[in-house]
CSV table of C-alpha atoms and ligand atoms in Angstrom, one decimal:
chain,number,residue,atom,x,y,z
A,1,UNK,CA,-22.8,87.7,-72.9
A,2,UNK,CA,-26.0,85.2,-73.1
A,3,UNK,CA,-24.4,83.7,-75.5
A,4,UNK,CA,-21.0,83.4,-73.8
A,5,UNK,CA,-22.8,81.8,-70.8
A,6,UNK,CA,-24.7,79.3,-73.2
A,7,UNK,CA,-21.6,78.2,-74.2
A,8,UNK,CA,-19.7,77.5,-71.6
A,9,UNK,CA,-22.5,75.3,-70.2
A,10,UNK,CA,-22.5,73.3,-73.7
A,11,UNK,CA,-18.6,72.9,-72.9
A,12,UNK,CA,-19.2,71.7,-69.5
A,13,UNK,CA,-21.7,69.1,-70.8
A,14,UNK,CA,-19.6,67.9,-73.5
A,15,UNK,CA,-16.9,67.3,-71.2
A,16,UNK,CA,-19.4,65.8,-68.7
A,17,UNK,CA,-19.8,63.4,-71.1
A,18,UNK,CA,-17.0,62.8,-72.5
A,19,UNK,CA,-15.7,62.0,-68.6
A,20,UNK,CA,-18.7,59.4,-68.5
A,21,UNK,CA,-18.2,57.7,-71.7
A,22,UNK,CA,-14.5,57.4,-70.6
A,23,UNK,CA,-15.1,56.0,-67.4
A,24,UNK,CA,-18.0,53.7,-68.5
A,25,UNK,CA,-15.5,52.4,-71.1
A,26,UNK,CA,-12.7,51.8,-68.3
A,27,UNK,CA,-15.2,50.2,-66.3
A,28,UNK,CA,-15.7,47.5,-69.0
A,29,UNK,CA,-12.3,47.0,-69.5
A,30,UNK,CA,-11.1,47.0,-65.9
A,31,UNK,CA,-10.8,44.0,-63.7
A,32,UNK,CA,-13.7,41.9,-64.6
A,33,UNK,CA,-14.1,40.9,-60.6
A,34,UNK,CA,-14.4,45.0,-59.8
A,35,UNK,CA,-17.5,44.5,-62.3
A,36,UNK,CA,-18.8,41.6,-61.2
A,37,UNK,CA,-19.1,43.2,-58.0
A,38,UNK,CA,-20.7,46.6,-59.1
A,39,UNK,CA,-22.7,44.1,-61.6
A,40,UNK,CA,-24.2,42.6,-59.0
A,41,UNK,CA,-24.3,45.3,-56.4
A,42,UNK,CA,-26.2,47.9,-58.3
A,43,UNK,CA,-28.6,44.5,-59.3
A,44,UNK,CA,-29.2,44.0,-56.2
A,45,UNK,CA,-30.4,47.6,-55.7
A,46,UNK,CA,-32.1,47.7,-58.7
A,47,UNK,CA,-34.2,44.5,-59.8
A,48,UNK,CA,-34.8,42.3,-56.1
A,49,UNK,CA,-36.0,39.3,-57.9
A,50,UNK,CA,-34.9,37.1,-54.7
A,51,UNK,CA,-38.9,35.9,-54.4
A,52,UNK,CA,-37.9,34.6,-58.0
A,53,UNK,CA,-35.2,32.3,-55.8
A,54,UNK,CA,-37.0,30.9,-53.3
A,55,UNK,CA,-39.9,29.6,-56.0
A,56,UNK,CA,-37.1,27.9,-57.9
A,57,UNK,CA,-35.3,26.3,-55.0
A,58,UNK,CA,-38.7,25.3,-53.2
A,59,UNK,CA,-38.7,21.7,-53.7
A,60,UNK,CA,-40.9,19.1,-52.2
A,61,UNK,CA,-40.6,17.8,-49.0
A,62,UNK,CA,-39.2,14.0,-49.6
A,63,UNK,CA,-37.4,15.8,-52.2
A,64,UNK,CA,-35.7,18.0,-49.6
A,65,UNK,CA,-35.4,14.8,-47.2
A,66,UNK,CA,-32.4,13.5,-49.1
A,67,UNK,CA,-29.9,16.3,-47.8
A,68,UNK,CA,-31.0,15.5,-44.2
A,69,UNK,CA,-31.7,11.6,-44.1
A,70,UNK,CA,-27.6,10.4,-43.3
A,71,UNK,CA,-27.5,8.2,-40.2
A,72,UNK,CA,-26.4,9.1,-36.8
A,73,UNK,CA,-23.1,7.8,-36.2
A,74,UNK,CA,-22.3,9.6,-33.4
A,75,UNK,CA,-25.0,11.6,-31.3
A,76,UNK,CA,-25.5,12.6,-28.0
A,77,UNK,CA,-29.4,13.6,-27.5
A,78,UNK,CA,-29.1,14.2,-23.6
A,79,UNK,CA,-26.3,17.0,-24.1
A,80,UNK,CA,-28.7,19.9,-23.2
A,81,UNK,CA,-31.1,18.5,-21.3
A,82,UNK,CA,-32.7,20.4,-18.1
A,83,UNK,CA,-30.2,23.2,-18.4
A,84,UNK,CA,-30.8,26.9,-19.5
A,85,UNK,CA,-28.6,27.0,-22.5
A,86,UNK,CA,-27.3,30.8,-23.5
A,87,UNK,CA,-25.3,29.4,-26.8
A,88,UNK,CA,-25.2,26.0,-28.3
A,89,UNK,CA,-22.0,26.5,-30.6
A,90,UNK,CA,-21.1,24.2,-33.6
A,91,UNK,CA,-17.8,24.2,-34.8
A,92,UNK,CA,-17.3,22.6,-38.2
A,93,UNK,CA,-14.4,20.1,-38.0
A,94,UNK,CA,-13.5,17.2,-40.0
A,95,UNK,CA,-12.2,13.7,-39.2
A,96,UNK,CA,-8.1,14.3,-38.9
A,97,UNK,CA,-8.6,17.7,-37.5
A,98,UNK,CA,-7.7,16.3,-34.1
A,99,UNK,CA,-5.0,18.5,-32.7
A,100,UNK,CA,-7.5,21.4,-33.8
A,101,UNK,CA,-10.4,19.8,-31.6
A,102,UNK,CA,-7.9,19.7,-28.7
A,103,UNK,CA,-7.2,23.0,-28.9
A,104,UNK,CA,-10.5,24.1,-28.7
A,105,UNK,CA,-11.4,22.5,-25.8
A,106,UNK,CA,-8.5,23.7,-24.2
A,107,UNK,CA,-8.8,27.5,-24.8
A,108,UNK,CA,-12.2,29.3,-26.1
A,109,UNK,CA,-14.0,25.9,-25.8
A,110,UNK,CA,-13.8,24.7,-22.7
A,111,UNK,CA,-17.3,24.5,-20.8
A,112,UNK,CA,-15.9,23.7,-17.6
A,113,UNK,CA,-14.1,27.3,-17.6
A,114,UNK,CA,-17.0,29.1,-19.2
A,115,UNK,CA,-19.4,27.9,-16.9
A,116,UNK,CA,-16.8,28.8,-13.6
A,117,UNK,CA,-15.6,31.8,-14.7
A,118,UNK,CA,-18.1,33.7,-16.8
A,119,UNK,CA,-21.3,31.7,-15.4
A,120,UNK,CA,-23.3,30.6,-18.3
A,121,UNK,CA,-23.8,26.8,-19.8
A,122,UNK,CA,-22.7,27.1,-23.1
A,123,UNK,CA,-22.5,23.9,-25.5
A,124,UNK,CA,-19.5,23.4,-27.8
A,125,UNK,CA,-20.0,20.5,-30.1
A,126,UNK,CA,-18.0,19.7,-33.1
A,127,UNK,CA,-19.9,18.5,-36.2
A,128,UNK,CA,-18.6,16.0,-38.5
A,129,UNK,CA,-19.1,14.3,-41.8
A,130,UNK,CA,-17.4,10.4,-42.6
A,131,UNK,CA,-13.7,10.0,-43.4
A,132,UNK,CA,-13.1,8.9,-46.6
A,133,UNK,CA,-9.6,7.8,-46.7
A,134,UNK,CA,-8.3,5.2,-49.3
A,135,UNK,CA,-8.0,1.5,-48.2
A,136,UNK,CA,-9.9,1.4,-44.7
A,137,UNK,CA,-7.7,4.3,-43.4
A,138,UNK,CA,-11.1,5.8,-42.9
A,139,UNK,CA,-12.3,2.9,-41.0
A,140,UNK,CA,-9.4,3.3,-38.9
A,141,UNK,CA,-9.8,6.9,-38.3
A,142,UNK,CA,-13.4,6.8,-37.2
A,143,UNK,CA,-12.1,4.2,-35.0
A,144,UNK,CA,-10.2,7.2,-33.3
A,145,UNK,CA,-12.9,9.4,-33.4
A,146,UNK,CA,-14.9,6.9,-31.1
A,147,UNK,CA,-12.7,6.9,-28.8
A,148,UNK,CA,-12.1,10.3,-28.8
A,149,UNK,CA,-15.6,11.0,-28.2
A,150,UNK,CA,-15.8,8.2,-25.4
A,151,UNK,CA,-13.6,10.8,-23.6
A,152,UNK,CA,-14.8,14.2,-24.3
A,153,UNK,CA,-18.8,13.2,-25.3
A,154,UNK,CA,-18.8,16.7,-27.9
A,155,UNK,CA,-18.7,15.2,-31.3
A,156,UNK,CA,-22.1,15.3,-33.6
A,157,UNK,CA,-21.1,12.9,-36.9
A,158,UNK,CA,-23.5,11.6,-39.9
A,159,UNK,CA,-22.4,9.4,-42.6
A,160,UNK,CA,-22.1,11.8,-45.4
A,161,UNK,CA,-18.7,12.2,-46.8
A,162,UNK,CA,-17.2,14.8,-45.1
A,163,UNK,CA,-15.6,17.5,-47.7
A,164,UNK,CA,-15.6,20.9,-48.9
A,165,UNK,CA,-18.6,20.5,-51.4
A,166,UNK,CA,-20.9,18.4,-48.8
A,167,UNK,CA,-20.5,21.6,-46.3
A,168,UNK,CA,-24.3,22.3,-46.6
A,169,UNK,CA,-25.2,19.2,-45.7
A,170,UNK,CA,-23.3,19.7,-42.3
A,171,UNK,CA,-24.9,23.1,-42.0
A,172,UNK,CA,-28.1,21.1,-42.4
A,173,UNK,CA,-27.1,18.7,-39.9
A,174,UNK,CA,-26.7,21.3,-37.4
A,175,UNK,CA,-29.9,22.9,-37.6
A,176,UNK,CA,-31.5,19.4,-37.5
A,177,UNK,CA,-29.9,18.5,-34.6
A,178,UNK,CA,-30.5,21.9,-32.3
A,179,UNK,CA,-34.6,21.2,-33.4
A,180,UNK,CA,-34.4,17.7,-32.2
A,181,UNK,CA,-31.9,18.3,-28.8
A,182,UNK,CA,-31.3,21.7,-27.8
A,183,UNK,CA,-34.3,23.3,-29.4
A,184,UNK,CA,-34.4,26.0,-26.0
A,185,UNK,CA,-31.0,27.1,-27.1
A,186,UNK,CA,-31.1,30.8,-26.7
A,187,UNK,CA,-28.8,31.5,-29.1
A,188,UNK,CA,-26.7,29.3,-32.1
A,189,UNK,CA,-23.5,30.2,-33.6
A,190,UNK,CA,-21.8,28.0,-36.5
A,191,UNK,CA,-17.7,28.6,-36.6
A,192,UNK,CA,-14.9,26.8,-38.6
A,193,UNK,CA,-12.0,24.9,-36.7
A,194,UNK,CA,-9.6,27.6,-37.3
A,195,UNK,CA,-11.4,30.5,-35.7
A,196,UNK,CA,-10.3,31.7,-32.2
A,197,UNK,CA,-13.9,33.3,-30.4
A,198,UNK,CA,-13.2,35.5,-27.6
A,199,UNK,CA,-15.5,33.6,-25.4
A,200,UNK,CA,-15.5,36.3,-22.4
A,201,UNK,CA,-16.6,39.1,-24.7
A,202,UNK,CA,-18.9,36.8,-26.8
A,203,UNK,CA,-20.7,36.0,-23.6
A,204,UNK,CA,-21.0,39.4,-22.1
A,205,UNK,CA,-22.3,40.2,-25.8
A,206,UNK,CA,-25.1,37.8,-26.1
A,207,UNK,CA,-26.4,38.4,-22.2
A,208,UNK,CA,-26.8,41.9,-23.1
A,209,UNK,CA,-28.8,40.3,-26.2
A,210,UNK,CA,-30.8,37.9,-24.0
A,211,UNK,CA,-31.2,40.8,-21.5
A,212,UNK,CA,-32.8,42.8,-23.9
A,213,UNK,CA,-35.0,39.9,-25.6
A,214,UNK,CA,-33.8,40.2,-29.2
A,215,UNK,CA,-35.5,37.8,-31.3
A,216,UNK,CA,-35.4,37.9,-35.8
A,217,UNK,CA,-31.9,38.3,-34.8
A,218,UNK,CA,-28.9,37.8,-37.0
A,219,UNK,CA,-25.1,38.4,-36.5
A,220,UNK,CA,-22.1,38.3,-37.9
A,221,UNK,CA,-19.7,39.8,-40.7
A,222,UNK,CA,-22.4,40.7,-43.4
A,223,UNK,CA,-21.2,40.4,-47.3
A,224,UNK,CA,-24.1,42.4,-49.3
A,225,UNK,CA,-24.7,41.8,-53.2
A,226,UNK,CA,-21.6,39.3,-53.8
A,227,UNK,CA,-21.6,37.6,-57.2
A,228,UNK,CA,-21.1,34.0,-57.5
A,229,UNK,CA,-17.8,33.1,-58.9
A,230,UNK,CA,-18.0,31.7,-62.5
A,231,UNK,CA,-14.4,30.7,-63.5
A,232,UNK,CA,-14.0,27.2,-63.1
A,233,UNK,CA,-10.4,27.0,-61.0
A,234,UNK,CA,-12.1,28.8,-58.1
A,235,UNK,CA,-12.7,26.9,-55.5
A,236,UNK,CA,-16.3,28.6,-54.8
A,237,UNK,CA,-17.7,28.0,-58.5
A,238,UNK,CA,-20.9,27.8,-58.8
A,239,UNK,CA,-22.3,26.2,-62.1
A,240,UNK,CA,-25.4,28.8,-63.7
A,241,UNK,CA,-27.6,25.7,-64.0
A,242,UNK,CA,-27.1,25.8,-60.1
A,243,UNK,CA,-27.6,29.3,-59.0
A,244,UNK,CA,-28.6,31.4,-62.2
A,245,UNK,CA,-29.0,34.8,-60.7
A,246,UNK,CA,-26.1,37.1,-60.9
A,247,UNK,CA,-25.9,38.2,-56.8
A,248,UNK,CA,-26.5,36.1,-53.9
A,249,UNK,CA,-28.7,37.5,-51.1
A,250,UNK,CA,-27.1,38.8,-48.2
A,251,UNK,CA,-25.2,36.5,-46.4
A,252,UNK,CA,-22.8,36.1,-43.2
A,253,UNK,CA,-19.1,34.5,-44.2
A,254,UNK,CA,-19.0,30.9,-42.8
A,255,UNK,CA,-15.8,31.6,-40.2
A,256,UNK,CA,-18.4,32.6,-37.3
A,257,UNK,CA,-22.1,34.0,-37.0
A,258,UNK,CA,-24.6,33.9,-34.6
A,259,UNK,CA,-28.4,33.1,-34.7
A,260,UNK,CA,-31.1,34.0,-32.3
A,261,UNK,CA,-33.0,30.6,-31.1
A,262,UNK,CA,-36.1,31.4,-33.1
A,263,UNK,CA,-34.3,32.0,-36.3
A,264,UNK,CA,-32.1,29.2,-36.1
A,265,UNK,CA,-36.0,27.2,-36.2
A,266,UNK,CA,-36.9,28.9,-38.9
A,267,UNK,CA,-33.8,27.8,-40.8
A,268,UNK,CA,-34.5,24.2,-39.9
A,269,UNK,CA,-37.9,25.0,-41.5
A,270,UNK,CA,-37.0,26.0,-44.6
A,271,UNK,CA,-34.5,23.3,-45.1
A,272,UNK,CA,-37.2,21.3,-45.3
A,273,UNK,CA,-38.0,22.7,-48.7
A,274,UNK,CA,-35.3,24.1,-50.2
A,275,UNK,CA,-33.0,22.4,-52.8
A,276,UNK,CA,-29.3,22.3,-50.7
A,277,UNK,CA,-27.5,21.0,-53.8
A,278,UNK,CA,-25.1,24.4,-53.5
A,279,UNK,CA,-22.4,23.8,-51.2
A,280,UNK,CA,-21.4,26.9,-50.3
A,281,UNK,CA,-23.0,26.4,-46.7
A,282,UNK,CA,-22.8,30.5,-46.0
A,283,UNK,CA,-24.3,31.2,-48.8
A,284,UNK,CA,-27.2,28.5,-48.7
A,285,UNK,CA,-27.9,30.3,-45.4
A,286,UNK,CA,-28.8,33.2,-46.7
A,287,UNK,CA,-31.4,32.0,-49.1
A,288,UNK,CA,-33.0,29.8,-46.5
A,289,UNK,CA,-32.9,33.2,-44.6
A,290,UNK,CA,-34.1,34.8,-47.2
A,291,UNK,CA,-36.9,33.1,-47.7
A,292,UNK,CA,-38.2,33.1,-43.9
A,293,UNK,CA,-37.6,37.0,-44.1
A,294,UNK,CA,-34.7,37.2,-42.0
A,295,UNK,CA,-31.6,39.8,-42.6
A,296,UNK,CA,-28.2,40.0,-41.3
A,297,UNK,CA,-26.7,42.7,-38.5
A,298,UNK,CA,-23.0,43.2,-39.1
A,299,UNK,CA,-21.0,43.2,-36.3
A,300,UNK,CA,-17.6,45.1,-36.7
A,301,UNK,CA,-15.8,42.8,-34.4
A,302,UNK,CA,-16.8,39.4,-36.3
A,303,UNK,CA,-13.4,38.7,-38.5
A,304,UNK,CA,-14.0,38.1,-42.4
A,305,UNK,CA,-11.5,36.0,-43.9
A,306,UNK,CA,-8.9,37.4,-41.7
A,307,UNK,CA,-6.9,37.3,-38.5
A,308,UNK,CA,-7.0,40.0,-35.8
A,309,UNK,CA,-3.8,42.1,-35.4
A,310,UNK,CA,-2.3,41.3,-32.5
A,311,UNK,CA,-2.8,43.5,-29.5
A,312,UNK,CA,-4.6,44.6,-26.2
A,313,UNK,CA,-6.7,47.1,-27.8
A,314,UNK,CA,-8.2,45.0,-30.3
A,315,UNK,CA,-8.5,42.1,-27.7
A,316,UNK,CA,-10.4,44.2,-26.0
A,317,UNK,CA,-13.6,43.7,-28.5
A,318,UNK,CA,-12.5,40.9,-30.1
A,319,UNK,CA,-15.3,38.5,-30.7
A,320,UNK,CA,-14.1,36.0,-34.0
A,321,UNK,CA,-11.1,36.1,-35.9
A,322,UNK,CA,-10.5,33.5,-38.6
A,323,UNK,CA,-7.0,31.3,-39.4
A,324,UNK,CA,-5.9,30.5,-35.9
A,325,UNK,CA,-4.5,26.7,-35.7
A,326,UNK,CA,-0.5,27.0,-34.3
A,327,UNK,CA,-1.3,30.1,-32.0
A,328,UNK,CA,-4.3,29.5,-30.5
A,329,UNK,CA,-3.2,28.6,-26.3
A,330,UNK,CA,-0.9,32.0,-26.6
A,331,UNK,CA,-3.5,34.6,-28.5
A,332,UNK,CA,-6.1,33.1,-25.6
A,333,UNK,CA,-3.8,33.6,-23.3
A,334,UNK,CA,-3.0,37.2,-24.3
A,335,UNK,CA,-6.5,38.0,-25.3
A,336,UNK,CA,-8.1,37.2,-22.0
A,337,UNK,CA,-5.5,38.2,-19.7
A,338,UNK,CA,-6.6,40.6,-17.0
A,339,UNK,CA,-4.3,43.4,-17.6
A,340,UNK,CA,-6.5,43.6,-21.3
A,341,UNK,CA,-9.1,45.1,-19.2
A,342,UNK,CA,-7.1,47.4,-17.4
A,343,UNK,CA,-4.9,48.9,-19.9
A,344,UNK,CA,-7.6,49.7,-21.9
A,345,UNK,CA,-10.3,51.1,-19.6
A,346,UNK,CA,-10.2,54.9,-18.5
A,347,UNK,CA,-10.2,58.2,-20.5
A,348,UNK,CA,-6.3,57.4,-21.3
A,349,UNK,CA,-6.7,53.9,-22.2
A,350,UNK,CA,-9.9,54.5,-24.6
A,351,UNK,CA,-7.7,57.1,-26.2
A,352,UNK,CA,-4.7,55.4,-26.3
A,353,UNK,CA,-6.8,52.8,-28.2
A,354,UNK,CA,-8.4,54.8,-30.7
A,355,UNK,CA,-5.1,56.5,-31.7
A,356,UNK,CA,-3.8,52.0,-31.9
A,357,UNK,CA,-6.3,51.2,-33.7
A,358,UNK,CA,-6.5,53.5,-36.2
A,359,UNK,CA,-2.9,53.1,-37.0
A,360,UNK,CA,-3.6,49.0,-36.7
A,361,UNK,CA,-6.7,48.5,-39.0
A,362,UNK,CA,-6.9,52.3,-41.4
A,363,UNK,CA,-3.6,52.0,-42.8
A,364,UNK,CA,-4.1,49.3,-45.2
A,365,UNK,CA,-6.5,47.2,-46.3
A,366,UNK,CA,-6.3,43.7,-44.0
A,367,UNK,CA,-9.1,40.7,-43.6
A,368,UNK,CA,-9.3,41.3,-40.0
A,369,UNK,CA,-11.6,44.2,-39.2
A,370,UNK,CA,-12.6,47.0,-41.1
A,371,UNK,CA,-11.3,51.1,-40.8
A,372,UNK,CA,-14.8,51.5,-39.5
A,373,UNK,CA,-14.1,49.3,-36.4
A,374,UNK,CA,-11.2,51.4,-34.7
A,375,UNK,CA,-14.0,54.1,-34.0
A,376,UNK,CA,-16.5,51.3,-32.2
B,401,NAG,C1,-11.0,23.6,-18.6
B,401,NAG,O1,-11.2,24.5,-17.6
B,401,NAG,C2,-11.1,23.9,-16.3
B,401,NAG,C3,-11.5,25.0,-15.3
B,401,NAG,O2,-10.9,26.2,-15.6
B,401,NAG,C4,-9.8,23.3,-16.1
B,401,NAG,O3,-9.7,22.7,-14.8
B,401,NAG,C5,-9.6,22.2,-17.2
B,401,NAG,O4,-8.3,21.7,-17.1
B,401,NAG,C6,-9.7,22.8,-18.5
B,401,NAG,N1,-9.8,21.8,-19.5
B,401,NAG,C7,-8.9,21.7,-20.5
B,401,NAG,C8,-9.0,20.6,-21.5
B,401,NAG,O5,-7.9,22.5,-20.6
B,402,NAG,C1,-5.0,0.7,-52.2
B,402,NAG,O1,-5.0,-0.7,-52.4
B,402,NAG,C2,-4.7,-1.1,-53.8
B,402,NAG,C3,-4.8,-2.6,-54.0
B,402,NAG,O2,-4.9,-3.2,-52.8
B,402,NAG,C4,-3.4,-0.5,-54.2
B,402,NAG,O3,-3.1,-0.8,-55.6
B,402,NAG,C5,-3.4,1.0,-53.9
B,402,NAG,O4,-2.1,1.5,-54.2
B,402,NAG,C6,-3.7,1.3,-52.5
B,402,NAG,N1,-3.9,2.8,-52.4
B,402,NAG,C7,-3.3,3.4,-51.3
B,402,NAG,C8,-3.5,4.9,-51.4
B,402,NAG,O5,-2.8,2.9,-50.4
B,403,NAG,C1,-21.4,14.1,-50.2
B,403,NAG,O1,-21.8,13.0,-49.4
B,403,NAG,C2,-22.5,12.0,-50.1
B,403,NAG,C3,-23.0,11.0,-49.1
B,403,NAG,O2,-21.9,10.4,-48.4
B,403,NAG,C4,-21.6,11.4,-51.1
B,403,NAG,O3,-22.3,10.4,-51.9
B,403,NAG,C5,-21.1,12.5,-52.0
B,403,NAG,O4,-20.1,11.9,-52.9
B,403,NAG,C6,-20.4,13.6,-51.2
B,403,NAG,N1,-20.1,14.7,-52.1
B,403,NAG,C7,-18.9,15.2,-52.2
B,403,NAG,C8,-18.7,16.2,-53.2
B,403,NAG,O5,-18.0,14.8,-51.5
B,404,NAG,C1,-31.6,20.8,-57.2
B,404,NAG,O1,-30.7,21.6,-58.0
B,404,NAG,C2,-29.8,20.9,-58.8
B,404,NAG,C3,-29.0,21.9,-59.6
B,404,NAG,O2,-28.2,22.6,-58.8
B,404,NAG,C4,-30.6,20.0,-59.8
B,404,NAG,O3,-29.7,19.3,-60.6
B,404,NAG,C5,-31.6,19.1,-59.0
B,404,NAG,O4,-32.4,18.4,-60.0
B,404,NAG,C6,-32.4,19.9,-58.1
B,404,NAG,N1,-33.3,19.1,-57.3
B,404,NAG,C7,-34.6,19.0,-57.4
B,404,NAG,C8,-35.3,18.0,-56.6
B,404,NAG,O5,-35.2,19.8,-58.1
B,405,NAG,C1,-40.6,31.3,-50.0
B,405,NAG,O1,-41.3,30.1,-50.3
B,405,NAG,C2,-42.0,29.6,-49.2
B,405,NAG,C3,-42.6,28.3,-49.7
B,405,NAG,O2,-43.0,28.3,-51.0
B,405,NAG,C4,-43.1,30.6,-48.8
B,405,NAG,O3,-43.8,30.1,-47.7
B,405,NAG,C5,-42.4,31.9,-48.3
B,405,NAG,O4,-43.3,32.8,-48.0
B,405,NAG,C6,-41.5,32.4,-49.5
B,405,NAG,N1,-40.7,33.5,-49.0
B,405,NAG,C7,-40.6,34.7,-49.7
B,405,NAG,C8,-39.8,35.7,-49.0
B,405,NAG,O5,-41.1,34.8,-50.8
């Protein structure tokens, strides 16, 4: 009888193990990006050695000067003076993004409406590296962009090249310039050109914020323990010699997150000492957050990658969603219309939303929002 027991528990061990071995050995062979991720992920648990990154990216301070040192070409200083500023928002364009620019300020953008209709001075600026075009056609297009700025006064630009791998050096920019001008900012948000921000329910979000006093605050999408990418044809590869560790610290995706006022200084401080030769600007943010001890909130409602599906319920908490360019005067349109408010309001309309957005975000994997949101 004993015995029979004793057995049977050696059987269940052996195939206990047997189970792990095979699964260990699936592991390895599987997907080598799946890996990478549990790699990094369990390292991140396991072995925090992210005091190890900030000594080796603290650099000196004239060593540091020479990601922030482009000229001014153009400024405007004045742009929050004397006014109680809720949100000073960057949105990261470049030179031929015109139509994008117009776009903006004609839909989510647009100060004049914010300020009427939802009674808050909020600053949208667009910030701007150089053109670079062959043969002066980048001396003509800045040409344009000083006249477009003659008319519409929003466009921050230094002389650094503008491209993908000089993104930090814009992200830098921006933190340089809310510390010079708009330091009494309550909040900052950085966004790309082809996100559309629900400005109405961004706005209610960040009084309620204000209301309550946050400060050490930081929003967005949050991507925990993700491994830099090491295969050469990907446009985020990031060189060993460059980043050596095999996670990055926590870190909000680049498409749209929002600071508190005091966190967004203590960014601009520790760009004064931190080596900003990675140019993965999201990521560079969460070292130099990192190393003033700040940690990201995720927000549900902040898109990833991803756009939003389209509908009333999911308007209705909205705040970013990513890859909006053709689309963007009907989905603000749609988004903010009144009936939004109405349809979804009441026991029947919070129902009738669950049940839609269950069946909109659960069912398969999309970019947009995660499962989790349809029960927010
Ligand atoms: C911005 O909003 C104001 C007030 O709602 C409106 O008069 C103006 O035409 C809008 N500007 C643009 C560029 O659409
Ligand atoms: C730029 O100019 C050079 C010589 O003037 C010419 O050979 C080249 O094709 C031009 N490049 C472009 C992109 O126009
Ligand atoms: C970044 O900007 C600097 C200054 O204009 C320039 O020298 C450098 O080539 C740019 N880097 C890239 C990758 O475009
Ligand atoms: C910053 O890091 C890069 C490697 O990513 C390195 O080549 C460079 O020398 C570093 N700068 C300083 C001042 O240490
Ligand atoms: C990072 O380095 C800076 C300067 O060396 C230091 O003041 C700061 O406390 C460090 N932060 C952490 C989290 O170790």
């Amino acid at each position: 009888m004993f015995w029979r027991v004793r057995r049977s528990m050696r059987m269940h061990w052996v195939r206990l193990m047997t189970t792990c071995l095979v699964l260990s050995v699936v592991m390895v062979w599987w997907d080598n990006g799946m890996m990478n991720h549990v790699k990094s992920f369990s390292y991140r648990l396991l072995v925090n050695r992210f005091g190890d990154i900030n000594r080796s990216l603290t650099i000196t301070r004239e060593q540091a000067r020479s990601f922030s040192n482009f000229r001014n070409l153009l400024d405007h200083p004045n742009k929050c003076d004397d006014q109680d500023v809720l949100l000073l928002l960057f949105v990261k364009s470049s030179p031929v993004n015109t139509a994008r620019r117009e776009a903006i300020r004609s839909t989510w953008g647009n100060e004049t409406f914010i300020l009427d209709s939802l009674g808050v001075t909020v600053k949208v600026v667009f910030a701007l590296g150089a053109p670079s075009g062959p043969n002066g056609t980048d001396a003509i297009l800045q040409m344009r962009l000083f006249r477009e700025d003659r008319h519409h006064g929003d466009l921050i630009q230094q002389d650094f090249r503008d491209s993908f791998h000089n993104l930090t050096l814009k992200l830098i920019m921006q933190f340089h310039w809310m510390h010079r001008c708009c330091a009494h900012a309550r909040f900052f948000m950085t966004a790309d050109d082809d996100v559309f921000i629900h400005m109405p329910n961004l706005v209610a979000y960040l009084q309620g914020l204000r209301d309550q006093g946050v400060s050490d605050f930081w929003v967005g999408r949050v991507h925990r323990g993700a491994p830099p990418k090491r295969s050469q044809d990907s446009k985020y590869y990031v060189p060993p010699d460059m980043y050596q560790w095999i996670s990055y610290p926590d870190y909000t995706p680049g498409g749209g997150y929002v600071l508190s006022g005091d966190v967004a200084d203590k960014i601009y401080h520790a760009t004064l000492t931190l080596n900003a030769s990675l140019h993965i600007d999201d990521v560079f943010m969460g070292i130099c957050a990192k190393a003033v001890g700040v940690s990201p909130q995720e927000h549900l409602y902040f898109a990833g990658e991803g756009k939003a599906p389209y509908h009333l319920c999911i308007y209705n908490q909205m705040i970013t969603s990513h890859g909006h360019v053709e689309d963007l005067q009907d989905l603000w349109k749609a988004a903010t219309h009144p009936k939004v408010k109405e349809r979804t309001s009441g026991l029947l309309g919070k129902l009738y939303c669950t049940a839609m957005k269950i069946f909109l975000l659960c069912r398969y994997h999309l970019n947009g929002y995660p499962c989790l949101a349809a029960f927010h």
